[in-house]
């Protein structure tokens, strides 16, 4: 079965995806729905961030996804998209990665597939790992990187709104107003995403929820549990990879220019948001996310 690793960006999806591939029996497919990747980097064309795939529109996405899950790389298509030497290097790197992954179990790391979890589980038979992280920590990370979000990407997806997000329409439309800042928008995106994730847990037995904080506090033990849930052997090599990625000797946070690094001091990283956000911002995040955050975090965990 394929494995989908998803959740909100900056919630630990890259770390989880990389640590699972340390098993040696998984092939890694990185963010095929990412609109911002360079030409030559493998992707499946989508029109929106957080595209919603369902039986109504699957004909567009199923064929290229099935090919990707068999690690059939569309070399000529990606090559002709290239516009520079760097793009060509991306193409060659992607092609080599697919070639090395032949006959391995595919792992798709794609936070932007979080609204398509039920389709991945039902149509592709995927096991799904959803990462969650304290909303203040997520907002803090997005703020540090200067990321924000345009809710038009969700509002214009008619079936997504109909099936999942209609209760949030007014809030998402309000978030488009200029007086709303990055903190407001990212906190609302967290609220929208994890309200849907909470419903998945009631409806889909193949969804495995992992908290980034639990993985960070006891990486080897928690990854051993996740490996077991996915039917993977937690070998000594995998344990060593997890320990090395989370060691106290690693940097306390990722560099802004390399946000997807996975070697950090995982325990120190737990507290970074408390220094980066003001009391007013933390209060605002709690207010925006209060309807959902209790599913994942208790009041003392905000202290």
Coordinates of C-alpha atoms in Angstrom, one line a residue:
X1 CA 0.0 0.0 0.0
X2 CA 1.2 3.6 -0.6
X3 CA 1.7 5.8 2.4
X4 CA 0.6 9.5 2.3
X5 CA 2.2 11.8 4.8
X6 CA 0.2 15.0 5.1
X7 CA -0.8 17.8 7.5
X8 CA -0.3 21.5 7.6
X9 CA 3.1 22.8 6.3
X10 CA 5.5 23.3 9.2
X11 CA 3.8 20.6 11.2
X12 CA 6.6 18.0 10.7
X13 CA 5.6 16.3 7.4
X14 CA 9.1 16.5 6.0
X15 CA 10.7 15.1 9.1
X16 CA 8.2 12.3 9.3
X17 CA 8.5 11.4 5.6
X18 CA 12.3 11.3 5.8
X19 CA 12.4 9.3 8.9
X20 CA 10.0 6.7 7.5
X21 CA 12.2 6.3 4.4
X22 CA 15.1 5.5 6.7
X23 CA 13.5 2.1 6.8
X24 CA 15.1 1.4 3.4
X25 CA 11.9 -0.1 2.0
X26 CA 10.1 3.1 0.9
X27 CA 10.5 5.3 -2.1
X28 CA 10.0 9.0 -1.6
X29 CA 7.8 11.3 -3.7
X30 CA 8.1 14.9 -2.6
X31 CA 5.1 17.3 -2.8
X32 CA 3.7 16.5 -6.3
X33 CA 0.9 19.1 -5.7
X34 CA 3.3 22.0 -4.8
X35 CA 2.6 25.0 -7.1
X36 CA 5.9 26.6 -6.3
X37 CA 8.4 23.9 -7.3
X38 CA 11.0 24.7 -10.0
X39 CA 10.6 23.5 -13.6
X40 CA 12.0 20.0 -13.9
X41 CA 10.9 19.0 -10.4
X42 CA 8.3 16.3 -10.7
X43 CA 4.8 17.6 -10.0
X44 CA 1.2 16.8 -11.0
X45 CA -0.4 20.0 -12.4
X46 CA -3.0 21.5 -10.1
X47 CA -4.8 24.8 -10.1
X48 CA -4.9 25.5 -6.4
X49 CA -3.0 25.1 -3.2
X50 CA -4.6 22.3 -1.2
X51 CA -6.4 20.7 -4.2
X52 CA -9.3 18.6 -3.3
X53 CA -9.5 15.3 -5.2
X54 CA -12.7 13.3 -5.1
X55 CA -14.5 10.9 -7.4
X56 CA -15.9 13.9 -9.3
X57 CA -12.5 15.1 -10.6
X58 CA -10.2 12.1 -10.2
X59 CA -10.0 11.5 -13.9
X60 CA -7.5 14.4 -14.2
X61 CA -5.2 13.2 -11.3
X62 CA -5.5 9.5 -11.1
X63 CA -3.4 8.5 -14.2
X64 CA -0.3 10.6 -13.3
X65 CA -0.6 9.6 -9.7
X66 CA -0.7 5.9 -10.5
X67 CA 2.4 6.3 -12.7
X68 CA 4.2 8.2 -9.9
X69 CA 3.3 5.4 -7.4
X70 CA 5.0 3.0 -9.8
X71 CA 8.0 5.4 -10.0
X72 CA 7.6 6.0 -13.7
X73 CA 9.2 9.4 -14.2
X74 CA 7.9 11.5 -17.2
X75 CA 11.4 12.5 -18.2
X76 CA 10.6 14.2 -21.5
X77 CA 7.7 16.2 -20.2
X78 CA 9.7 17.5 -17.3
X79 CA 12.8 18.1 -19.5
X80 CA 10.8 20.3 -21.9
X81 CA 9.6 22.4 -19.0
X82 CA 13.2 23.3 -18.1
X83 CA 14.4 26.8 -18.6
X84 CA 17.9 26.8 -17.1
X85 CA 20.8 24.5 -16.2
X86 CA 19.4 24.4 -12.6
X87 CA 16.1 23.1 -13.9
X88 CA 17.9 20.4 -15.8
X89 CA 19.7 19.4 -12.7
X90 CA 16.4 19.2 -10.8
X91 CA 15.1 16.9 -13.6
X92 CA 18.0 14.6 -13.5
X93 CA 17.9 14.4 -9.7
X94 CA 14.1 13.6 -9.8
X95 CA 14.7 11.0 -12.5
X96 CA 17.5 9.3 -10.5
X97 CA 15.3 9.3 -7.3
X98 CA 12.5 7.6 -9.2
X99 CA 14.8 5.1 -10.8
X100 CA 16.3 4.1 -7.4
X101 CA 12.9 3.7 -5.9
X102 CA 11.7 1.1 -8.4
X103 CA 9.9 -1.8 -6.6
X104 CA 9.8 0.0 -3.3
X105 CA 6.6 0.9 -1.4
X106 CA 5.8 4.5 -2.3
X107 CA 5.6 7.3 0.2
X108 CA 4.0 10.5 -0.9
X109 CA 5.0 13.5 1.3
X110 CA 2.4 16.1 0.5
X111 CA 0.9 18.5 3.1
X112 CA -1.2 20.1 0.3
X113 CA -3.1 16.8 0.0
X114 CA -4.6 17.1 3.4
X115 CA -8.2 17.7 2.1
X116 CA -7.8 14.6 -0.2
X117 CA -7.1 12.1 2.6
X118 CA -10.3 10.1 2.1
X119 CA -9.7 9.8 -1.6
X120 CA -6.1 8.6 -1.1
X121 CA -7.2 6.0 1.5
X122 CA -10.3 4.8 -0.5
X123 CA -9.2 5.1 -4.1
X124 CA -5.5 4.3 -3.8
X125 CA -5.6 2.1 -0.6
X126 CA -3.2 4.4 1.1
X127 CA -2.2 4.4 4.7
X128 CA -2.2 8.0 5.8
X129 CA -0.1 9.7 8.4
X130 CA -1.4 13.2 9.5
X131 CA 1.0 15.4 11.5
X132 CA -0.3 18.0 13.9
X133 CA 1.6 20.7 15.7
X134 CA 0.5 23.3 18.2
X135 CA -1.1 26.2 16.2
X136 CA 1.1 28.8 17.9
X137 CA 4.2 26.9 16.8
X138 CA 2.9 26.6 13.3
X139 CA 2.0 30.3 13.0
X140 CA 5.4 31.2 14.5
X141 CA 7.2 29.2 11.9
X142 CA 5.2 30.7 9.0
X143 CA 5.8 34.2 10.4
X144 CA 9.6 33.5 10.6
X145 CA 9.6 32.4 7.0
X146 CA 7.3 35.2 5.8
X147 CA 4.6 32.8 4.5
X148 CA 0.9 33.7 4.4
X149 CA -2.1 32.2 2.7
X150 CA -4.8 33.3 0.2
X151 CA -8.1 31.7 1.0
X152 CA -9.2 32.1 -2.6
X153 CA -7.5 28.8 -3.1
X154 CA -10.1 27.1 -1.0
X155 CA -13.1 29.3 -1.7
X156 CA -12.9 28.7 -5.5
X157 CA -13.0 24.9 -5.1
X158 CA -16.7 24.3 -5.3
X159 CA -16.7 20.7 -4.3
X160 CA -14.3 21.2 -1.4
X161 CA -16.6 24.0 0.0
X162 CA -19.7 21.8 -0.5
X163 CA -18.2 18.6 1.1
X164 CA -16.1 20.1 3.9
X165 CA -15.6 23.8 4.3
X166 CA -18.9 25.6 3.9
X167 CA -19.1 26.3 7.7
X168 CA -15.9 28.4 7.3
X169 CA -17.0 30.4 4.3
X170 CA -17.7 33.7 6.2
X171 CA -14.4 33.4 8.2
X172 CA -12.4 32.7 5.1
X173 CA -14.0 35.6 3.2
X174 CA -13.3 37.9 6.2
X175 CA -9.6 36.8 6.2
X176 CA -9.2 38.3 2.7
X177 CA -9.7 41.8 4.1
X178 CA -6.5 43.9 4.2
X179 CA -6.8 44.4 8.0
X180 CA -6.2 40.7 8.6
X181 CA -2.5 39.9 9.0
X182 CA -0.4 36.7 8.6
X183 CA -1.2 35.6 12.2
X184 CA -5.0 35.7 11.6
X185 CA -4.8 33.9 8.2
X186 CA -2.4 31.1 9.2
X187 CA -4.3 30.5 12.5
X188 CA -7.5 30.2 10.5
X189 CA -5.9 27.8 8.0
X190 CA -4.8 25.6 11.0
X191 CA -8.4 25.7 12.3
X192 CA -9.9 24.8 8.9
X193 CA -7.4 21.9 8.2
X194 CA -7.5 20.3 11.6
X195 CA -11.3 20.5 12.0
X196 CA -11.4 18.3 8.8
X197 CA -8.7 16.0 10.2
X198 CA -10.8 15.5 13.3
X199 CA -13.6 14.3 11.1
X200 CA -11.3 11.9 9.3
X201 CA -10.5 10.2 12.5
X202 CA -14.2 9.3 13.0
X203 CA -14.6 8.1 9.4
X204 CA -11.3 6.5 8.2
X205 CA -9.5 3.7 10.0
X206 CA -6.3 4.1 7.9
X207 CA -5.5 7.6 9.3
X208 CA -2.7 7.7 11.8
X209 CA -2.4 11.0 13.7
X210 CA 1.0 11.9 15.1
X211 CA 1.7 15.0 17.2
X212 CA 5.0 16.7 16.3
X213 CA 5.5 17.5 20.0
X214 CA 5.4 13.8 21.0
X215 CA 7.8 12.8 18.2
X216 CA 10.1 15.6 19.4
X217 CA 10.2 14.7 23.1
X218 CA 10.8 11.0 22.6
X219 CA 11.8 10.5 18.9
X220 CA 13.0 6.9 18.9
X221 CA 10.1 5.5 21.0
X222 CA 7.4 7.4 19.0
X223 CA 8.8 6.6 15.6
X224 CA 9.0 2.9 16.6
X225 CA 5.3 3.1 17.3
X226 CA 4.6 4.7 14.0
X227 CA 6.7 2.2 12.1
X228 CA 4.7 -0.6 13.8
X229 CA 1.4 1.0 12.8
X230 CA 2.5 1.1 9.2
X231 CA 3.8 -2.4 9.1
X232 CA 7.5 -1.3 8.8
X233 CA 10.4 -2.9 10.6
X234 CA 12.1 -0.4 12.9
X235 CA 15.7 -1.5 12.3
X236 CA 18.8 -0.3 14.1
X237 CA 19.6 1.8 11.0
X238 CA 16.2 3.5 11.3
X239 CA 16.7 4.1 15.0
X240 CA 20.1 5.6 14.4
X241 CA 18.7 7.9 11.7
X242 CA 15.9 9.1 14.0
X243 CA 18.4 9.7 16.9
X244 CA 20.8 11.6 14.6
X245 CA 18.0 13.8 13.2
X246 CA 16.8 14.9 16.6
X247 CA 20.1 15.1 18.6
X248 CA 20.8 17.8 21.1
X249 CA 23.9 18.6 19.2
X250 CA 21.9 19.8 16.2
X251 CA 20.8 23.4 15.5
X252 CA 17.9 24.6 17.6
X253 CA 15.9 25.5 14.5
X254 CA 16.1 25.3 10.7
X255 CA 17.7 28.1 8.7
X256 CA 15.3 30.5 7.0
X257 CA 17.0 29.8 3.6
X258 CA 16.7 26.0 4.2
X259 CA 13.3 25.5 5.9
X260 CA 13.1 21.8 5.1
X261 CA 16.2 20.6 6.9
X262 CA 15.5 17.7 9.2
X263 CA 18.5 17.7 11.5
X264 CA 17.6 19.9 14.5
X265 CA 17.5 19.7 18.3
X266 CA 13.9 18.5 18.4
X267 CA 13.4 19.2 22.1
X268 CA 14.8 22.8 21.9
X269 CA 12.6 23.4 18.9
X270 CA 9.5 22.8 21.0
X271 CA 9.8 26.2 22.8
X272 CA 10.8 28.5 20.0
X273 CA 7.3 29.9 19.4
X274 CA 7.1 31.2 23.0
X275 CA 10.0 33.6 22.3
X276 CA 8.9 34.6 18.8
X277 CA 5.2 35.5 19.4
X278 CA 3.8 38.3 21.5
X279 CA 1.2 37.6 24.2
X280 CA -1.4 39.4 22.1
X281 CA -0.6 37.1 19.1
X282 CA -0.8 34.0 21.2
X283 CA -4.2 35.1 22.5
X284 CA -5.4 35.7 19.0
X285 CA -4.3 32.3 17.8
X286 CA -6.0 30.6 20.7
X287 CA -9.2 32.5 20.0
X288 CA -9.2 31.6 16.3
X289 CA -8.5 27.9 16.9
X290 CA -10.5 27.4 20.1
X291 CA -13.2 25.3 18.5
X292 CA -10.7 22.6 17.3
X293 CA -7.5 22.9 19.2
X294 CA -8.9 21.0 22.2
X295 CA -9.0 17.8 20.1
X296 CA -5.3 17.8 20.1
X297 CA -3.9 19.9 22.9
X298 CA -4.9 20.5 26.6
X299 CA -4.9 24.0 28.2
X300 CA -1.6 23.2 30.2
X301 CA 0.2 22.7 26.9
X302 CA -0.2 26.4 26.1
X303 CA 1.5 27.4 29.4

